[in-house]
CSV table of C-alpha atoms in Angstrom, one decimal:
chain,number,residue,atom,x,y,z
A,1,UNK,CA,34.0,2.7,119.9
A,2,UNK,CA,31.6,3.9,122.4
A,3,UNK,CA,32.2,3.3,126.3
A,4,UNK,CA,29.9,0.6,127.9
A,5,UNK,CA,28.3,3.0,130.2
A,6,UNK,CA,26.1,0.0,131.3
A,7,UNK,CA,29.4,-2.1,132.1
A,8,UNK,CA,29.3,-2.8,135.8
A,9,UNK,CA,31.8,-1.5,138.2
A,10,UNK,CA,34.6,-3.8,138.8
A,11,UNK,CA,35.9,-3.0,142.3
A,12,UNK,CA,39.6,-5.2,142.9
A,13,UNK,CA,40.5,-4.4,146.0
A,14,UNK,CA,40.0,-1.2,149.2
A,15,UNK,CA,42.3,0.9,150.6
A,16,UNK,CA,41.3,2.8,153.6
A,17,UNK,CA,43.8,5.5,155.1
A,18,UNK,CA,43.6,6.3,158.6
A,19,UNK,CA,44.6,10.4,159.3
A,20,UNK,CA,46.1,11.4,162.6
A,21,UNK,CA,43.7,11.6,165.6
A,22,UNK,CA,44.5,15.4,165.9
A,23,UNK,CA,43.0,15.7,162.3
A,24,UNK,CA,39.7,17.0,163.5
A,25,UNK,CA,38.2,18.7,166.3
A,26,UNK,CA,36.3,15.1,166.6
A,27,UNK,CA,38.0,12.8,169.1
A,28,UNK,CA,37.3,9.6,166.9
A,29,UNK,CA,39.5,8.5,164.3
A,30,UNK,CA,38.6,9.9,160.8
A,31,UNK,CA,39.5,7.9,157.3
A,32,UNK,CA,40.0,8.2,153.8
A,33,UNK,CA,38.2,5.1,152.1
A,34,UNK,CA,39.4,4.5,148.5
A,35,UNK,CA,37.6,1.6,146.4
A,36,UNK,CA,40.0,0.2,143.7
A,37,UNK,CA,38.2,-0.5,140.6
A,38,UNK,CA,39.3,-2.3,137.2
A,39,UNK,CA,39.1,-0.2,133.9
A,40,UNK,CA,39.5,-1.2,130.5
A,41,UNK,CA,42.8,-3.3,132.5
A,42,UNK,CA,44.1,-0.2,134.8
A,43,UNK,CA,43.1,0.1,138.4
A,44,UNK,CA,41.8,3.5,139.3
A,45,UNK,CA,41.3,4.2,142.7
A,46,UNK,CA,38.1,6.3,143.6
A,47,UNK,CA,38.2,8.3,146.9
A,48,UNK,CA,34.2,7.8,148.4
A,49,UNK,CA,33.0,10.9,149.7
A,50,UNK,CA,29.8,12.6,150.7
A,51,UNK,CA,30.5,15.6,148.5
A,52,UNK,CA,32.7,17.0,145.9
A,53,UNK,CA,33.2,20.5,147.5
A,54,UNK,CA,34.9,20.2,151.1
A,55,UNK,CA,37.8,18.4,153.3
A,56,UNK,CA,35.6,15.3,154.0
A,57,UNK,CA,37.4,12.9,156.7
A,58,UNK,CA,35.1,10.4,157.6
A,59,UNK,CA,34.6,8.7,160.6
A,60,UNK,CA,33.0,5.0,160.6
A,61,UNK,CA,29.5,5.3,160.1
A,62,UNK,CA,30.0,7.8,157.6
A,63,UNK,CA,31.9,5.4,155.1
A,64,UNK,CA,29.1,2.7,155.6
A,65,UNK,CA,26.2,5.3,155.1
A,66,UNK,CA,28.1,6.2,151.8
A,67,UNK,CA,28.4,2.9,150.8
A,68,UNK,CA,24.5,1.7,151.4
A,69,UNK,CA,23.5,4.9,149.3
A,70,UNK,CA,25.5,4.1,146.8
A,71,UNK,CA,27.9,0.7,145.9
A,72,UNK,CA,26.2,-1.5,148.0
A,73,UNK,CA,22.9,-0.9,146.3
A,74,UNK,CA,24.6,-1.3,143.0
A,75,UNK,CA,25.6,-4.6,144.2
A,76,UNK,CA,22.1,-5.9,144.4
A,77,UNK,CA,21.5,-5.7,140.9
A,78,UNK,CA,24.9,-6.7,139.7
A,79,UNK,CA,25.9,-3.1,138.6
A,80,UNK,CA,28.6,-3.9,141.3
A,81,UNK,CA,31.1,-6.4,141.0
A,82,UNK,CA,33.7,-7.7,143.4
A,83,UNK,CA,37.0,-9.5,141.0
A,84,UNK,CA,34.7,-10.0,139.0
A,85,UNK,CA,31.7,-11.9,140.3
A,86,UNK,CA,28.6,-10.6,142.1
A,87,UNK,CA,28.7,-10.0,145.7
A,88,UNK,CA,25.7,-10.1,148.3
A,89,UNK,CA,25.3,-6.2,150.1
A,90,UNK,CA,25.9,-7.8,153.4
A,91,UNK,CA,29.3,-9.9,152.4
A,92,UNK,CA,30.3,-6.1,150.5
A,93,UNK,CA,30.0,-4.3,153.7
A,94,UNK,CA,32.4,-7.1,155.4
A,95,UNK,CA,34.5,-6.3,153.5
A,96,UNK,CA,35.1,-2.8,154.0
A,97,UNK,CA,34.6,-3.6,158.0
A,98,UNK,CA,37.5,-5.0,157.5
A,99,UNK,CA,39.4,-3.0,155.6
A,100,UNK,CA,38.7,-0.3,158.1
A,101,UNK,CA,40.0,-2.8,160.4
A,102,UNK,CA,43.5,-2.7,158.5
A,103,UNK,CA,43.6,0.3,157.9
A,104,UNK,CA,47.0,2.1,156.9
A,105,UNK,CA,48.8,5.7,157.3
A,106,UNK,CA,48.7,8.0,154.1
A,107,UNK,CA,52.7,7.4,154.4
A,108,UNK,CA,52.3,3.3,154.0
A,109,UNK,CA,49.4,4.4,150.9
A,110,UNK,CA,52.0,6.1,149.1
A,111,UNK,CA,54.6,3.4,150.0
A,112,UNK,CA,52.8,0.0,149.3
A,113,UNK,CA,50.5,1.1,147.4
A,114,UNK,CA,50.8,3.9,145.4
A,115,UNK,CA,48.6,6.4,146.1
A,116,UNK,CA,48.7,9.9,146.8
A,117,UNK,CA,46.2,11.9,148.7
A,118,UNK,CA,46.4,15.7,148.7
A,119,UNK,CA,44.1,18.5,150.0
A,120,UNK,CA,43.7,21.2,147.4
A,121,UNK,CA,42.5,24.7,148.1
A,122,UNK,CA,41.5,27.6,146.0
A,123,UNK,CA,40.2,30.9,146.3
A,124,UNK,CA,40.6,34.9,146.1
A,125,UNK,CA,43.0,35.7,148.2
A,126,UNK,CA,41.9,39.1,149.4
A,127,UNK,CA,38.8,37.3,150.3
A,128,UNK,CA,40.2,34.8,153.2
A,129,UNK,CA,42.8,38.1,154.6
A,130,UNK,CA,40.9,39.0,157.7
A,131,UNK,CA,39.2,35.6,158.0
A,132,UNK,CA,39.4,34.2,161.3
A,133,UNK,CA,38.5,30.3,162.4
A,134,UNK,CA,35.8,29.9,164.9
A,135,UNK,CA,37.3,26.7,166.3
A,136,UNK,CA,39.4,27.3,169.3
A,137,UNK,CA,40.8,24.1,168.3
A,138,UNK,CA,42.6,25.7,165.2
A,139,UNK,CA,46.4,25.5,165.4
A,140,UNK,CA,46.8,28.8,163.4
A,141,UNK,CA,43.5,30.8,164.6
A,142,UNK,CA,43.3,33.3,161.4
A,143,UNK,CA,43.8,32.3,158.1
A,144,UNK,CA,47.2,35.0,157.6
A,145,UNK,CA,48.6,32.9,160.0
A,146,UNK,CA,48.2,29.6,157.9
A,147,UNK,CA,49.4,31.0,154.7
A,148,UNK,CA,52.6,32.3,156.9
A,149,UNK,CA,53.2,28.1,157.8
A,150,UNK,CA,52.4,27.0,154.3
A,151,UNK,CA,53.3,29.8,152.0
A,152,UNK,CA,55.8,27.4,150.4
A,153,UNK,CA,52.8,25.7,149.2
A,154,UNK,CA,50.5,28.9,148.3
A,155,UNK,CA,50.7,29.3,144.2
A,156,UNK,CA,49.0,33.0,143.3
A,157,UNK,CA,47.5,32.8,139.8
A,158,UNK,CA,46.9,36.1,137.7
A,159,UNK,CA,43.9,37.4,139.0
A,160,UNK,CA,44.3,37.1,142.7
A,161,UNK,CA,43.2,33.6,143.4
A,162,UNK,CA,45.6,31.5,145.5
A,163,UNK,CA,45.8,27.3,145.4
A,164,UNK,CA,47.5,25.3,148.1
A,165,UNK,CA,47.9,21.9,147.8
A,166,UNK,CA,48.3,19.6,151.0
A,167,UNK,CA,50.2,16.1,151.0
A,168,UNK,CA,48.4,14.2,153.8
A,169,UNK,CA,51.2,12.1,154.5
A,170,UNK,CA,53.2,14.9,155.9
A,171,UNK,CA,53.0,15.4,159.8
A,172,UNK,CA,49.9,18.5,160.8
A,173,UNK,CA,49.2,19.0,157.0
A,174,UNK,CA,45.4,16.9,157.2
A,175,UNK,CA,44.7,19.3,160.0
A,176,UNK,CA,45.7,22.3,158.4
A,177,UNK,CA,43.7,21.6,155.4
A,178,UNK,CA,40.6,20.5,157.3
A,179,UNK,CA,40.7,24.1,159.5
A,180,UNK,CA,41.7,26.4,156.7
A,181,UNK,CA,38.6,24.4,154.8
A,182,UNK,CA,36.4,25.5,157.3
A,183,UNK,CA,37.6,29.2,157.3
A,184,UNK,CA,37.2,29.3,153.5
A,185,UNK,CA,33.5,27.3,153.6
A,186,UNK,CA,32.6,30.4,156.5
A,187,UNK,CA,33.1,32.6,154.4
A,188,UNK,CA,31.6,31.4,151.1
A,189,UNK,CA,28.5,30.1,150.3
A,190,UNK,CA,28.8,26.5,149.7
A,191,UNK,CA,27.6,26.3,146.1
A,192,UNK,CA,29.9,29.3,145.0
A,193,UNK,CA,32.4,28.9,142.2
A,194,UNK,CA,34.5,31.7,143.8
A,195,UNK,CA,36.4,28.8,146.0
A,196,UNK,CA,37.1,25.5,146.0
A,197,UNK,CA,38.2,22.8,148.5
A,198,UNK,CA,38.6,18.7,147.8
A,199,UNK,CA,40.6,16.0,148.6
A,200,UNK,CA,42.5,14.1,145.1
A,201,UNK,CA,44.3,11.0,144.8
A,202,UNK,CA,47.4,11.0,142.7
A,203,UNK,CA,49.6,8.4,142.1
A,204,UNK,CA,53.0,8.2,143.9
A,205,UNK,CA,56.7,8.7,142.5
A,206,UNK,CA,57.9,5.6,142.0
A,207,UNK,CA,60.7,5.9,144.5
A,208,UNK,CA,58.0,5.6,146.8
A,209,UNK,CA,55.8,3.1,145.6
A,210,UNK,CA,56.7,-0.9,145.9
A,211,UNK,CA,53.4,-1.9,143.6
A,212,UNK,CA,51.4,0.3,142.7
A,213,UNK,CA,47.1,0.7,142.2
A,214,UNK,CA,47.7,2.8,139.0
A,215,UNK,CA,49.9,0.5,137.1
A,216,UNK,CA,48.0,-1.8,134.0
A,217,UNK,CA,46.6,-4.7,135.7
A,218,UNK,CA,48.2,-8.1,134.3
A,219,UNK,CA,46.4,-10.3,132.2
């Protein structure tokens, strides 16, 4: 059977992670907004963002401009769905007002509800040796120096090309990824394949989790 790719999304619930203050070289807070939406009877959280390609922390007005672009236009026409029912843009955006309002750390998203967030990066190694970080904000100034802290996370594929891969939770790792991101995005052009750098959501051991988004919903 073919997917309904005219079904509307069914968003559940929102879960929006606030990162550490030190996170950026902006003094506001920055946030990971994840809309929880029902497929086929599994909840599959989606992390909103203005771009695939990039460490993308937003701040405040960033989450709403993303969501007037996108899922609350959707919701005018019903191709957005909130449990279920339709949902007026304005009453939409309340909502996510206030879950930026309770926010939670990446530790209690693991713990309560089940999700993961992890910066991956990837690209030739050789390529980022002498790179050095413009920001005299960086904690680690050249990019040697980062792979020094977090060579425990470095895996070096075949042909040169390093991935890292960044739990958030884990005290100074969200501003490591979001500096050695920018080192990598100096010295590649955006749209290259040579590198890559993103933000996933996985879901979290179950030691961690007390009830979990990526379980099967119950009927």
């Amino acid at each position: 059977m073919k997917p309904d790719i005219n079904r509307p999304i069914n968003e559940i619930n929102r879960v929006v992670i606030h990162l550490l203050d030190d996170a950026t070289f902006y003094s506001s807070r920055s946030y990971l907004p994840v809309a929880v939406d029902l497929v086929d009877g599994v909840q599959r959280p989606t992390l909103l963002r203005p771009s695939a390609q990039g460490i993308n922390y937003m701040a405040q007005y960033e989450i709403f401009s993303a969501l007037c672009s996108d899922r609350a236009q959707k919701a005018v026409d019903h191709e957005l769905l909130v449990a279920g029912l339709p949902v007026t843009p304005e009453r939409y955006l309340g909502m996510w007002r206030t879950a930026i309002a309770e926010s939670v750390s990446a530790v209690t998203a693991q713990q309560q509800h089940g999700i993961q967030a992890f910066a991956v990066l990837r690209a030739p190694l050789a390529a980022m040796a002498g790179v050095k970080s413009s920001w005299t904000t960086c904690p680690f100034g050249t990019f040697a120096v980062f792979q020094s802290k977090f060579g425990e996370q470095f895996r070096l594929a075949d042909d040169g090309t390093f991935t890292v891969e960044l739990d958030l939770a884990k005290p100074g790792f969200a501003r490591a990824a979001y500096y050695a991101a920018s080192m990598m995005c100096s010295k590649f052009d955006r749209d290259s394949a040579q590198w890559r750098a993103g933000i996933e959501l996985r879901a979290a051991s179950a030691s961690r989790v007390q009830a979990g988004l990526f379980e099967t919903a119950e009927a």
